[in-house]
Backbone as a ProteinNet text record, in pm:
[ID]
protein_1_A
[PRIMARY]
XXXXXXXXXXXXXXXXXXXXXXXXXXXXXXXXXXXXXXXXXXXXXXXXXXXXXXXXXXXXXXXXXXXXXXXXXXXXXXXXXXXXXXXXXXXXXXXXXXXXXXXXXXXXXXXXXXXXXXXXXXXXXXXXX
[TERTIARY]
17474.9	17301.8	17313.3	17160.8	17134.9	17095.6	17138.9	17076.5	17006.7	16875.7	16752	16722.4	16697.2	16681.4	16506.8	16454.9	16319.1	16252.9	16191.2	16200.4	16024.7	15989.3	15834.1	15826.4	15722.2	15697.1	15558.5	15516.4	15417.5	15482.4	15461.8	15567.1	15504.2	15373	15364.2	15347	15354	15419.3	15559.3	15666.3	15816.6	15805.9	15727	15750.9	15724.1	15614.1	15565.3	15635.4	15683.6	15813.6	15946	15964.9	16075.8	16084.1	15961.7	15940.5	15953.5	15873.1	15894.8	15995.6	16102.8	16202.4	16311.1	16279.8	16412.4	16315.3	16246.1	16203.8	16230.3	16238.1	16309.8	16438.6	16528.9	16654	16696	16680.5	16742.1	16745.6	16866	16865.5	16841.4	16761.6	16640	16719.6	16746.3	16779.6	16609.6	16620.5	16466.9	16522.4	16411.8	16414.9	16255.8	16227.7	16077.3	16082.5	16189.6	16160.5	16267.2	16289.9	16385.8	16529.1	16538	16629.7	16707.2	16634.5	16693.2	16710	16671.8	16712.9	16844	16848.3	16975.8	17143.5	17048.5	17154.6	17219.2	17092.2	17115.5	17176.3	17174.7	17291.3	17394.5	17432.7	17562.6	17634.3	17540.9	17624.5	17615	17492.1	17449.4	17511.3	17486.5	17526.9	17467.4	17325.4	17239	17253.2	17195.6	17213.9	17087.6	16967.4	16857.8	16803.4	16719	16596.3	16469.8	16369.7	16224.5	16192.7	16089.2	16096.4	15988.1	15910.8	15751.9	15804.6	15651.1	15703.7	15627.4	15526.4	15493.3	15534.6	15621.2	15701.7	15730.3	15741.3	15786.2	15966.6	15962.9	16129.4	16161.2	16197.4	16214.9	16125.9	16039.1	15967	16073	16009.7	16069.3	16116	16051.1	16071.4	16254.8	16239.2	16389.6	16473.8	16442.8	16540.3	16568.5	16519.7	16547.5	16638.3	16601.8	16702.6	16820	16820.9	16949	17038.6	16980.1	17041.6	17102.9	17000.6	17042.1	17112.1	17128.4	17238.5	17363.3	17344.5	17478.5	17576.6	17711.1	17814.2	17832.9	17829.5	17834.7	17724.7	17623.4	17515.2	17370.7	17434.4	17330.7	17297.1	17393.3	17345.5	17294	17222.9	17171.9	16987	16973.7	16840.4	16743.3	16610.5	16498.1	16390.9	16328.7	16154.1	16121.1	16018.5	15916.7	15773.2	15733.7	15661.6	15557.5	15429.1	15341	15215.2	15145.6	14982.8	14919.5	15029.3	15030.2	15034.8	14940.9	14945.8	14917.6	14874.7	14891.7	15009.8	14993.6	15082.4	15166.7	15090.5	15212.9	15327.5	15261.6	15350.9	15468.9	15433.5	15503.2	15599.6	15550.8	15658.6	15779.9	15721.4	15792.9	15917.3	15859.9	15963	16082.6	16044.9	16112.7	16190.4	16176.4	16261.8	16337.8	16317.5	16391.4	16528.7	16507.3	16579.3	16563.4	16420.4	16357.1	16343.8	16439.2	16420.9	16246.7	16168.7	16042.9	15953.9	15809.6	15708.7	15632.3	15584.2	15481.3	15380	15290.9	15148.6	15117.4	15094	15067.7	14865.7	14816.5	14882.1	14970	15053.4	15139.1	15157.9	15130.3	15185.3	15332.2	15327.6	15517.1	15535.5	15520.4	15516.5	15613.5	15544.1	15590.6	15632.8	15663.8	15789	15890.9	15906.7	16033.3	16066.6	15974.9	16029.2	16127.3	16052.6	16131.7	16245.1	16239.7	16394.9	16492.2	16456.6	16560.3	16579.2	16506	16541.9	16664.5	16600.9	16700	16823.1	16803	16963.7	17059.2	17011.7	17068.1	17092	17033.7	17117.9	17190.7	17181.5	17305.8	17433.3	17480.4	17665.6	17745.5	17843.4	17897.8	17941	17924.3	17961.2	18095.8	18156.7	18265.2	18302	18421	18436.7	18362	18306.1	18237.9	18354.4	18342.9	18495.7	18458
11632.2	11632.1	11457.5	11380.5	11261	11261.4	11130.9	11077.2	10961.9	11002.5	10908.5	10812.2	10711.6	10636.4	10604.4	10667.1	10673.6	10572.9	10410.5	10311.7	10292.6	10335.3	10307.1	10271.4	10211.9	10212.5	10285.2	10363	10523.4	10621.4	10665.7	10812.3	10903	10925.2	11010.3	11030.4	10920.2	10883.7	10909.6	10869.4	10927.8	11060.1	11137.9	11242.3	11333.8	11311.4	11331.2	11321.9	11216.5	11162.2	11266.5	11254.3	11358.7	11518.4	11559.2	11700.7	11714.5	11638.4	11655.4	11648.9	11565.3	11501	11602.8	11637.6	11777.8	11904	11905.2	12065.2	12018.2	11886	11868.2	11875.7	11911.4	11899.8	11799.1	11679.9	11561	11599.3	11452.5	11499.4	11354.2	11327.1	11243.2	11176.6	11085.7	10987.4	10884	10841.4	10761.5	10642.2	10542.6	10469.9	10385.9	10349.9	10288.7	10122.7	10047.3	9916	9853.2	9741.1	9702.3	9657.8	9647.7	9651.9	9776.2	9888.6	10015.6	10031.6	9984.2	10024.9	9984.3	9829.1	9767.2	9874.5	9889.6	9976.7	10123.3	10157.4	10318.5	10294.3	10177	10152.5	10160.8	10080.5	10060.7	10199.8	10258.4	10394.8	10519.8	10539.6	10662	10629.9	10567.2	10520.5	10586.1	10516.1	10635.8	10618.5	10711.7	10687.5	10605.5	10582.1	10518.2	10537.3	10427.1	10380.8	10341.6	10422.8	10401.4	10316.1	10169.5	10114.2	10023.4	10039.9	9975.4	9820.5	9763.7	9643.6	9559.4	9609.8	9557.4	9656.4	9569.9	9662	9560.1	9574.7	9503.5	9488.8	9358.1	9351.3	9274.4	9326.6	9266.7	9324.1	9234.8	9347.4	9396.4	9443	9466.6	9363.4	9316.9	9151.9	9083.8	9121	9060	9174.7	9279.1	9404	9395.3	9367	9394.2	9264.4	9154.6	9054.8	9084.4	9097.5	9126.9	9214.6	9363.9	9414.6	9402.1	9320.6	9259.1	9169.6	9123.9	8983.1	9024.4	9133.4	9170.1	9243.8	9221.8	9312.2	9455.1	9472.9	9601.5	9733.6	9648.5	9749.2	9698.5	9601.2	9533.9	9672.2	9762.1	9839.3	9998.4	9962.6	10096.4	10055.4	10189.9	10119	10165.6	10038.1	10046	10068.5	10187.4	10173.5	10121.4	10026.9	9991.3	10069	10119	10232.5	10135	10075.7	9979.3	9983.5	9954.6	9952.1	9847.5	9721.6	9589.1	9639.9	9624.5	9658	9546.9	9410	9312.5	9271.3	9205.4	9168.9	9147.3	9000.2	8919.7	8982.2	9101.5	9132.8	9206.7	9296.7	9337.4	9270.8	9154.5	9044.5	8978.1	9003.3	8942.1	9061.7	9143.8	9328	9264.5	9232	9294.6	9174.9	9019.4	8905.6	8947.3	9009.8	9008.3	9157.3	9203.9	9310.3	9479.9	9488.9	9626.9	9692.8	9817.4	9912.3	9928.1	9983.7	10024.9	9996.5	9952.9	9953	10067.6	10127.1	10236.8	10194.9	10231.1	10189.6	10305.5	10305.3	10396.1	10423.4	10537.3	10651.2	10662.1	10766.7	10787.8	10978	11003.3	11107.9	11166.6	11248.4	11291.3	11331.8	11399.5	11445.4	11314.6	11213.3	11074.1	11096.2	11061.3	10957.8	11038	11159.2	11233.2	11198.3	11199.7	11193	11052.1	10978.3	10820	10817.6	10919.4	10889.9	10957	11077.4	11121.6	11041.2	10978.5	10856.5	10805.6	10683.8	10591.8	10673.1	10774.7	10786.2	10862	10904.1	10964.3	10819.3	10732	10576.3	10494	10542.1	10466.7	10508.9	10373.6	10406.4	10372.7	10501.5	10484.2	10331.5	10356.2	10268.9	10277.4	10153.1	10163.5	10240.2	10326.3	10463.2	10385.9	10454.8	10446.2	10420.7	10312.2	10337.8	10421
7107.7	7088.6	7057.2	7124.8	7101.3	6947.6	6907.8	6816.9	6774.5	6717.7	6756.1	6626.9	6638.7	6485.2	6506.4	6427.5	6406.8	6299.9	6322.6	6230.8	6225.8	6101.4	6126.4	5975.8	5922.6	5774.9	5736.1	5831.6	5794.3	5808	5660.6	5661.7	5749.5	5759.2	5847.7	5998.1	6014.9	6170.6	6186	6110.2	6119.3	6107.9	6008.6	6017.3	6133.7	6208	6326.3	6464.1	6445.7	6539.2	6509.7	6407.4	6357.8	6399.8	6350.2	6420.5	6535.3	6606.3	6767.7	6825.8	6788.2	6859.4	6809.4	6717.9	6648.4	6707.2	6784.1	6892	6979.7	7043.1	7156.4	7163	7054.1	7072.4	6991.9	6968.2	6947	6764.2	6746.6	6636.3	6589.5	6468.1	6409.9	6262.6	6249.7	6141	6101.8	5998.1	6000	5901.5	5876.8	5827	5823.5	5683.9	5687	5657.8	5691.6	5728.9	5787.2	5831.6	5885.1	5854.1	5692.4	5658	5632.5	5585.4	5635.6	5760	5876.8	6007.7	6043.5	6026.8	6009.3	5953.9	5846	5765.1	5804.3	5887	5931.2	6050	6166.6	6271.2	6263.9	6113.7	6107.3	6027.5	5985.8	5947.8	6035.8	6065.5	6167.1	6337.9	6343	6519.9	6592.3	6568.4	6686.7	6858.7	6915.6	7082.6	7101.4	7067.1	7099.2	6958.4	6952.1	6849.1	6883.1	6833.9	6833.6	6725	6769.8	6659.9	6639.5	6544.2	6505	6509.6	6467.1	6478.7	6375.6	6306.5	6220.8	6092.6	6025.8	5866.7	5789.6	5662.9	5553.5	5578.1	5502.3	5485.2	5598.8	5725.3	5827.3	5918.7	6022.6	6136.9	6245.8	6319.2	6435.2	6529.6	6509.1	6634.1	6567	6474.7	6395.9	6389.7	6413.7	6429.6	6529.7	6652.4	6784.5	6804.7	6799.3	6836.1	6746.4	6644.9	6562	6620.1	6662.6	6736.8	6905.9	6948.1	7108.1	7110.8	7031.8	7001.8	6938.3	6890.6	6812.6	6958.3	7004.4	7083.1	7050.5	6960.4	6897	6940.1	6922.9	6900.4	7042.9	7144.3	7218.8	7297	7364.5	7438.6	7382.8	7250.9	7194.9	7280.7	7360.4	7398.5	7301.6	7303.7	7199.4	7262.9	7194.1	7246.1	7140.9	7184.5	7093.4	7070.2	6963.9	6942.7	6846.1	6907.4	6822.9	6855.9	6734.4	6784.5	6841.2	6838.5	6915.5	7041.6	7150.2	7299.1	7381	7305.6	7407.9	7490.6	7613.4	7761.1	7664.5	7579.8	7516.9	7444.8	7356.2	7273.9	7344	7489.7	7579	7626.4	7676.8	7729	7627.7	7511.2	7382.9	7370.7	7419.5	7364.6	7446.4	7573.8	7698.4	7706.2	7634.5	7623.4	7546.8	7438.7	7310.6	7375.5	7489.9	7536.5	7478.9	7445.7	7446.2	7575	7589.1	7732.6	7757.6	7652.7	7671.1	7617.1	7598	7536.2	7539.8	7408.4	7413.1	7322.4	7341.4	7233.8	7158.6	7038.8	6957.8	6971.8	6960.2	6969.3	7073.7	7084.9	7185	7272.1	7358.2	7408.8	7398.8	7312.5	7283.5	7394.7	7457.5	7586.3	7686.5	7715.5	7729.8	7672.5	7533.1	7454.7	7494.2	7495.8	7514	7662.5	7733.9	7906.8	7891.2	7819.4	7850.9	7730.8	7668.9	7596	7666.5	7732	7821.8	7934.5	7971.5	8112.5	8065.8	7928.5	7915.6	7861.1	7788.7	7791.9	7894.3	7987.1	8119.1	8211.2	8188.6	8188.2	8121.5	8021.1	7933.8	7958.2	7957.3	8002.2	7859.7	7853.4	7772.2	7649.6	7515.8	7433.8	7402.1	7322.7	7308.4	7199.8	7167.5	7080.5	6900.5	6823.7	6723.2	6593.6	6555.6	6438.8	6321.2
[MASK]
+++++++++++++++++++++++++++++++++++++++++++++++++++++++++++++++++++++++++++++++++++++++++++++++++++++++++++++++++++++++++++++++++

């Protein structure tokens, strides 16, 4: 079972995503800000991250930058799920290494399809310590 980290500062969005993804057969861990997200990656070793951009403490851009610049975490696929829908935001996400950019609100069926597509492409990571 793939483990997904959902990161968003809006509790109701986290709960909707968590319930939907668990119903779809995924294990879900959650974080409500960028600092919690980085701690969760170290602790929980997710297979994929769904990441909001506008968050307290560390925004999603910085979280993405840190994860993609780290040899240990760079291969974890990141889906940016955000209300920021400008083309410039999409380009920034791609430049930072995010694999997908999905605008809120999103179709949950589409999101699950994107998750499955990314996980099926994922190359095996170095064994977790």
